[in-house]
Amino acid sequence: MRRPLCLKCGRGIASEEAELCENCRKRRFSFDFGFILLEYSDEISESIARIKYHGRREYLSFYGELSAGLIGERLLSLSLDALVPVPLHRERLRRRGYNQAELLAERIGELLKLPVYPAALRRVRNTKALKNLNPEERARDMQRAIRPGRIPESLRSVCLVDDIFTTGATVEACSSALREAGVAKIYSLCLAGRAER
């Protein structure tokens, strides 16, 4: 049985009656709402780690097809101008050789015929691994790390693309930067997120 989803971030929630997860009830986010495709599990964690740290880029083609198949129609109904991948800092990009969020966005964009704007956001600080930080530290670290990049004036409605939604700090930092640049509608799509217990 599928659990109910938070109407803001898209993660699975514990209560049948609640509309928002506890995280979204406590915090105010700049994005309109989000989609989380898969419930975070050991298998998903391993799969994403293989993509990020072991060069398994081919997994992103599968996840792009899964994304387009599961929520493609909903994404298209939002009249998006573009998909915007969450940026990597240039040092991390140099070490890894690719940005997994960008490759995922490119595959989804190819399937849904949506443009992808990887230069819309810049990561100006190389943050620590967020998994080692508490929610407040994540939010503080990320707000200083993301800035608007090259954003065409015609970009009014976008969907951010990332791999994991944990506390929402990354999506929030990106959303804030896009709002600062005048983007009116911001949605998010993350491959996986941990459901409430």
PDB file of C-alpha atoms in Angstrom:
ATOM      1  CA  MET A   1       0.000   0.000   0.000  1.00  0.00           C
ATOM      2  CA  ARG A   2       1.291   3.450  -0.892  1.00  0.00           C
ATOM      3  CA  ARG A   3       1.524   5.934   1.959  1.00  0.00           C
ATOM      4  CA  PRO A   4       0.105   9.483   1.691  1.00  0.00           C
ATOM      5  CA  LEU A   5       2.461  12.159   0.361  1.00  0.00           C
ATOM      6  CA  CYS A   6       3.333  15.596   1.702  1.00  0.00           C
ATOM      7  CA  LEU A   7       1.641  18.189  -0.504  1.00  0.00           C
ATOM      8  CA  LYS A   8       4.723  20.447  -0.316  1.00  0.00           C
ATOM      9  CA  CYS A   9       7.868  18.310  -0.710  1.00  0.00           C
ATOM     10  CA  GLY A  10       6.353  15.022  -1.905  1.00  0.00           C
ATOM     11  CA  ARG A  11       7.844  12.711   0.743  1.00  0.00           C
ATOM     12  CA  GLY A  12       5.788   9.912   2.287  1.00  0.00           C
ATOM     13  CA  ILE A  13       4.085  10.956   5.516  1.00  0.00           C
ATOM     14  CA  ALA A  14       3.045   8.883   8.497  1.00  0.00           C
ATOM     15  CA  SER A  15      -0.424  10.347   9.079  1.00  0.00           C
ATOM     16  CA  GLU A  16      -3.441   9.753   6.848  1.00  0.00           C
ATOM     17  CA  GLU A  17      -4.911  13.055   8.084  1.00  0.00           C
ATOM     18  CA  ALA A  18      -1.901  15.376   7.703  1.00  0.00           C
ATOM     19  CA  GLU A  19      -1.348  17.308   4.483  1.00  0.00           C
ATOM     20  CA  LEU A  20       2.283  18.194   5.193  1.00  0.00           C
ATOM     21  CA  CYS A  21       5.215  16.272   6.634  1.00  0.00           C
ATOM     22  CA  GLU A  22       6.627  17.468   9.948  1.00  0.00           C
ATOM     23  CA  ASN A  23       9.597  19.102   8.180  1.00  0.00           C
ATOM     24  CA  CYS A  24       7.337  21.187   5.909  1.00  0.00           C
ATOM     25  CA  ARG A  25       5.083  22.150   8.827  1.00  0.00           C
ATOM     26  CA  LYS A  26       8.129  23.523  10.694  1.00  0.00           C
ATOM     27  CA  ARG A  27       9.866  25.313   7.807  1.00  0.00           C
ATOM     28  CA  ARG A  28       8.787  27.704   5.113  1.00  0.00           C
ATOM     29  CA  PHE A  29      10.135  26.729   1.709  1.00  0.00           C
ATOM     30  CA  SER A  30      10.488  28.949  -1.378  1.00  0.00           C
ATOM     31  CA  PHE A  31       9.570  26.267  -3.913  1.00  0.00           C
ATOM     32  CA  ASP A  32       5.913  25.726  -4.842  1.00  0.00           C
ATOM     33  CA  PHE A  33       5.886  21.948  -4.409  1.00  0.00           C
ATOM     34  CA  GLY A  34       7.973  18.920  -5.159  1.00  0.00           C
ATOM     35  CA  PHE A  35       7.992  15.350  -6.351  1.00  0.00           C
ATOM     36  CA  ILE A  36       9.977  12.564  -4.716  1.00  0.00           C
ATOM     37  CA  LEU A  37       9.949   9.455  -6.872  1.00  0.00           C
ATOM     38  CA  LEU A  38      11.242   6.751  -4.563  1.00  0.00           C
ATOM     39  CA  GLU A  39      11.271   6.100  -0.866  1.00  0.00           C
ATOM     40  CA  TYR A  40      14.862   6.140   0.366  1.00  0.00           C
ATOM     41  CA  SER A  41      16.073   2.634   1.210  1.00  0.00           C
ATOM     42  CA  ASP A  42      19.360   0.749   1.453  1.00  0.00           C
ATOM     43  CA  GLU A  43      18.986  -0.341  -2.186  1.00  0.00           C
ATOM     44  CA  ILE A  44      18.308   3.189  -3.431  1.00  0.00           C
ATOM     45  CA  SER A  45      21.160   4.551  -1.298  1.00  0.00           C
ATOM     46  CA  GLU A  46      23.527   1.992  -2.815  1.00  0.00           C
ATOM     47  CA  SER A  47      22.330   2.773  -6.331  1.00  0.00           C
ATOM     48  CA  ILE A  48      22.830   6.531  -5.893  1.00  0.00           C
ATOM     49  CA  ALA A  49      26.249   5.961  -4.293  1.00  0.00           C
ATOM     50  CA  ARG A  50      27.267   3.898  -7.340  1.00  0.00           C
ATOM     51  CA  ILE A  51      26.230   6.785  -9.583  1.00  0.00           C
ATOM     52  CA  LYS A  52      28.054   9.430  -7.546  1.00  0.00           C
ATOM     53  CA  TYR A  53      31.200   7.596  -6.459  1.00  0.00           C
ATOM     54  CA  HIS A  54      31.645   4.651  -8.836  1.00  0.00           C
ATOM     55  CA  GLY A  55      30.908   6.177 -12.243  1.00  0.00           C
ATOM     56  CA  ARG A  56      27.658   4.299 -12.925  1.00  0.00           C
ATOM     57  CA  ARG A  57      26.180   7.039 -15.098  1.00  0.00           C
ATOM     58  CA  GLU A  58      24.092   4.530 -17.029  1.00  0.00           C
ATOM     59  CA  TYR A  59      21.785   4.247 -14.010  1.00  0.00           C
ATOM     60  CA  LEU A  60      20.719   7.841 -14.677  1.00  0.00           C
ATOM     61  CA  SER A  61      19.205   6.861 -18.009  1.00  0.00           C
ATOM     62  CA  PHE A  62      17.008   4.335 -16.189  1.00  0.00           C
ATOM     63  CA  TYR A  63      16.059   6.880 -13.506  1.00  0.00           C
ATOM     64  CA  GLY A  64      15.320   9.494 -16.172  1.00  0.00           C
ATOM     65  CA  GLU A  65      12.994   7.088 -17.960  1.00  0.00           C
ATOM     66  CA  LEU A  66      11.367   6.155 -14.652  1.00  0.00           C
ATOM     67  CA  SER A  67      10.853   9.850 -13.825  1.00  0.00           C
ATOM     68  CA  ALA A  68       9.337  10.636 -17.215  1.00  0.00           C
ATOM     69  CA  GLY A  69       7.106   7.565 -17.008  1.00  0.00           C
ATOM     70  CA  LEU A  70       5.851   8.180 -13.472  1.00  0.00           C
ATOM     71  CA  ILE A  71       5.367  11.948 -13.437  1.00  0.00           C
ATOM     72  CA  GLY A  72       6.042  13.169 -16.978  1.00  0.00           C
ATOM     73  CA  GLU A  73       2.428  14.154 -17.605  1.00  0.00           C
ATOM     74  CA  ARG A  74       2.283  16.069 -14.317  1.00  0.00           C
ATOM     75  CA  LEU A  75       5.514  17.895 -15.153  1.00  0.00           C
ATOM     76  CA  LEU A  76       4.198  18.842 -18.585  1.00  0.00           C
ATOM     77  CA  SER A  77       0.927  20.073 -17.049  1.00  0.00           C
ATOM     78  CA  LEU A  78       2.964  22.676 -15.101  1.00  0.00           C
ATOM     79  CA  SER A  79       3.889  24.514 -18.336  1.00  0.00           C
ATOM     80  CA  LEU A  80       7.576  24.445 -17.416  1.00  0.00           C
ATOM     81  CA  ASP A  81      10.046  26.614 -19.275  1.00  0.00           C
ATOM     82  CA  ALA A  82      12.963  24.394 -18.273  1.00  0.00           C
ATOM     83  CA  LEU A  83      14.527  21.855 -15.958  1.00  0.00           C
ATOM     84  CA  VAL A  84      17.312  23.201 -13.735  1.00  0.00           C
ATOM     85  CA  PRO A  85      19.765  20.696 -12.230  1.00  0.00           C
ATOM     86  CA  VAL A  86      21.189  21.359  -8.779  1.00  0.00           C
ATOM     87  CA  PRO A  87      24.783  22.490  -9.423  1.00  0.00           C
ATOM     88  CA  LEU A  88      27.969  20.866  -8.166  1.00  0.00           C
ATOM     89  CA  HIS A  89      30.939  22.937  -7.057  1.00  0.00           C
ATOM     90  CA  ARG A  90      33.643  22.980  -9.753  1.00  0.00           C
ATOM     91  CA  GLU A  91      36.070  21.041  -7.498  1.00  0.00           C
ATOM     92  CA  ARG A  92      33.586  18.213  -6.973  1.00  0.00           C
ATOM     93  CA  LEU A  93      32.661  18.296 -10.657  1.00  0.00           C
ATOM     94  CA  ARG A  94      36.342  18.015 -11.596  1.00  0.00           C
ATOM     95  CA  ARG A  95      36.837  15.031  -9.262  1.00  0.00           C
ATOM     96  CA  ARG A  96      33.647  13.216 -10.281  1.00  0.00           C
ATOM     97  CA  GLY A  97      33.758  14.161 -13.945  1.00  0.00           C
ATOM     98  CA  TYR A  98      30.008  14.813 -14.198  1.00  0.00           C
ATOM     99  CA  ASN A  99      27.043  16.256 -12.327  1.00  0.00           C
ATOM    100  CA  GLN A 100      24.544  13.462 -11.714  1.00  0.00           C
ATOM    101  CA  ALA A 101      21.637  15.934 -11.373  1.00  0.00           C
ATOM    102  CA  GLU A 102      22.502  17.460 -14.752  1.00  0.00           C
ATOM    103  CA  LEU A 103      22.662  14.067 -16.493  1.00  0.00           C
ATOM    104  CA  LEU A 104      19.338  13.082 -14.930  1.00  0.00           C
ATOM    105  CA  ALA A 105      17.749  16.380 -15.999  1.00  0.00           C
ATOM    106  CA  GLU A 106      19.110  15.949 -19.540  1.00  0.00           C
ATOM    107  CA  ARG A 107      17.531  12.496 -19.861  1.00  0.00           C
ATOM    108  CA  ILE A 108      14.172  13.685 -18.506  1.00  0.00           C
ATOM    109  CA  GLY A 109      14.358  16.763 -20.740  1.00  0.00           C
ATOM    110  CA  GLU A 110      15.126  14.627 -23.776  1.00  0.00           C
ATOM    111  CA  LEU A 111      12.126  12.369 -23.103  1.00  0.00           C
ATOM    112  CA  LEU A 112       9.695  15.206 -22.292  1.00  0.00           C
ATOM    113  CA  LYS A 113      11.133  17.666 -24.835  1.00  0.00           C
ATOM    114  CA  LEU A 114      11.974  20.205 -22.130  1.00  0.00           C
ATOM    115  CA  PRO A 115      15.099  22.389 -22.229  1.00  0.00           C
ATOM    116  CA  VAL A 116      17.693  22.012 -19.475  1.00  0.00           C
ATOM    117  CA  TYR A 117      19.538  25.047 -18.044  1.00  0.00           C
ATOM    118  CA  PRO A 118      22.588  23.796 -16.116  1.00  0.00           C
ATOM    119  CA  ALA A 119      24.040  27.344 -15.939  1.00  0.00           C
ATOM    120  CA  ALA A 120      20.958  28.824 -14.206  1.00  0.00           C
ATOM    121  CA  LEU A 121      22.530  28.204 -10.785  1.00  0.00           C
ATOM    122  CA  ARG A 122      26.124  28.362  -9.522  1.00  0.00           C
ATOM    123  CA  ARG A 123      27.597  26.611  -6.532  1.00  0.00           C
ATOM    124  CA  VAL A 124      30.029  29.197  -5.181  1.00  0.00           C
ATOM    125  CA  ARG A 125      31.150  27.285  -2.077  1.00  0.00           C
ATOM    126  CA  ASN A 126      32.285  23.698  -1.839  1.00  0.00           C
ATOM    127  CA  THR A 127      30.129  22.529   1.060  1.00  0.00           C
ATOM    128  CA  LYS A 128      30.938  19.660   3.396  1.00  0.00           C
ATOM    129  CA  ALA A 129      29.088  16.400   2.867  1.00  0.00           C
ATOM    130  CA  LEU A 130      25.576  17.356   3.968  1.00  0.00           C
ATOM    131  CA  LYS A 131      24.802  13.902   5.328  1.00  0.00           C
ATOM    132  CA  ASN A 132      27.123  14.683   8.261  1.00  0.00           C
ATOM    133  CA  LEU A 133      25.312  17.915   9.251  1.00  0.00           C
ATOM    134  CA  ASN A 134      22.171  18.550  11.291  1.00  0.00           C
ATOM    135  CA  PRO A 135      19.217  20.328   9.583  1.00  0.00           C
ATOM    136  CA  GLU A 136      20.190  23.816  10.787  1.00  0.00           C
ATOM    137  CA  GLU A 137      23.815  23.375   9.659  1.00  0.00           C
ATOM    138  CA  ARG A 138      22.645  22.063   6.274  1.00  0.00           C
ATOM    139  CA  ALA A 139      20.387  25.063   5.716  1.00  0.00           C
ATOM    140  CA  ARG A 140      23.064  27.580   6.758  1.00  0.00           C
ATOM    141  CA  ASP A 141      25.777  25.900   4.676  1.00  0.00           C
ATOM    142  CA  MET A 142      23.617  25.667   1.565  1.00  0.00           C
ATOM    143  CA  GLN A 143      22.216  29.225   1.663  1.00  0.00           C
ATOM    144  CA  ARG A 144      25.760  30.557   1.285  1.00  0.00           C
ATOM    145  CA  ALA A 145      26.699  28.027  -1.382  1.00  0.00           C
ATOM    146  CA  ILE A 146      24.173  28.632  -4.192  1.00  0.00           C
ATOM    147  CA  ARG A 147      23.809  31.786  -6.292  1.00  0.00           C
ATOM    148  CA  PRO A 148      21.887  32.671  -9.454  1.00  0.00           C
ATOM    149  CA  GLY A 149      23.796  31.951 -12.629  1.00  0.00           C
ATOM    150  CA  ARG A 150      22.839  32.785 -16.206  1.00  0.00           C
ATOM    151  CA  ILE A 151      19.046  32.912 -16.152  1.00  0.00           C
ATOM    152  CA  PRO A 152      17.210  34.123 -19.259  1.00  0.00           C
ATOM    153  CA  GLU A 153      14.444  36.644 -18.521  1.00  0.00           C
ATOM    154  CA  SER A 154      11.993  34.299 -20.239  1.00  0.00           C
ATOM    155  CA  LEU A 155      12.539  31.656 -17.542  1.00  0.00           C
ATOM    156  CA  ARG A 156       9.410  31.952 -15.380  1.00  0.00           C
ATOM    157  CA  SER A 157       8.567  28.348 -14.438  1.00  0.00           C
ATOM    158  CA  VAL A 158      11.204  25.699 -13.684  1.00  0.00           C
ATOM    159  CA  CYS A 159      11.633  22.334 -12.048  1.00  0.00           C
ATOM    160  CA  LEU A 160      14.792  21.742 -10.017  1.00  0.00           C
ATOM    161  CA  VAL A 161      16.281  18.265 -10.414  1.00  0.00           C
ATOM    162  CA  ASP A 162      18.361  16.515  -7.733  1.00  0.00           C
ATOM    163  CA  ASP A 163      19.099  13.025  -6.473  1.00  0.00           C
ATOM    164  CA  ILE A 164      18.179  13.027  -2.766  1.00  0.00           C
ATOM    165  CA  PHE A 165      15.769  15.115  -0.675  1.00  0.00           C
ATOM    166  CA  THR A 166      16.719  14.954   3.007  1.00  0.00           C
ATOM    167  CA  THR A 167      15.842  18.147   4.886  1.00  0.00           C
ATOM    168  CA  GLY A 168      15.163  20.298   1.830  1.00  0.00           C
ATOM    169  CA  ALA A 169      18.189  22.555   2.440  1.00  0.00           C
ATOM    170  CA  THR A 170      19.602  22.107  -1.072  1.00  0.00           C
ATOM    171  CA  VAL A 171      16.276  22.583  -2.852  1.00  0.00           C
ATOM    172  CA  GLU A 172      15.544  25.615  -0.655  1.00  0.00           C
ATOM    173  CA  ALA A 173      18.918  27.249  -1.399  1.00  0.00           C
ATOM    174  CA  CYS A 174      18.383  26.721  -5.131  1.00  0.00           C
ATOM    175  CA  SER A 175      14.785  27.979  -4.946  1.00  0.00           C
ATOM    176  CA  SER A 176      15.851  31.113  -3.064  1.00  0.00           C
ATOM    177  CA  ALA A 177      18.498  31.875  -5.690  1.00  0.00           C
ATOM    178  CA  LEU A 178      15.986  31.386  -8.516  1.00  0.00           C
ATOM    179  CA  ARG A 179      13.391  33.590  -6.776  1.00  0.00           C
ATOM    180  CA  GLU A 180      16.087  36.256  -6.308  1.00  0.00           C
ATOM    181  CA  ALA A 181      16.586  36.149 -10.085  1.00  0.00           C
ATOM    182  CA  GLY A 182      12.855  36.599 -10.743  1.00  0.00           C
ATOM    183  CA  VAL A 183      11.683  33.045 -11.455  1.00  0.00           C
ATOM    184  CA  ALA A 184       7.989  32.921 -10.516  1.00  0.00           C
ATOM    185  CA  LYS A 185       7.176  29.200 -10.302  1.00  0.00           C
ATOM    186  CA  ILE A 186       9.623  26.675  -8.855  1.00  0.00           C
ATOM    187  CA  TYR A 187       9.015  22.955  -8.468  1.00  0.00           C
ATOM    188  CA  SER A 188      11.414  20.197  -7.487  1.00  0.00           C
ATOM    189  CA  LEU A 189      11.980  16.629  -8.566  1.00  0.00           C
ATOM    190  CA  CYS A 190      14.210  14.402  -6.454  1.00  0.00           C
ATOM    191  CA  LEU A 191      14.874  10.728  -7.072  1.00  0.00           C
ATOM    192  CA  ALA A 192      14.600   9.680  -3.452  1.00  0.00           C
ATOM    193  CA  GLY A 193      13.578  10.946  -0.050  1.00  0.00           C
ATOM    194  CA  ARG A 194      13.224   9.400   3.366  1.00  0.00           C
ATOM    195  CA  ALA A 195       9.590   8.950   4.380  1.00  0.00           C
ATOM    196  CA  GLU A 196       8.364   9.880   7.840  1.00  0.00           C
ATOM    197  CA  ARG A 197       8.240   7.033  10.334  1.00  0.00           C
TER     198      ARG A 197
END
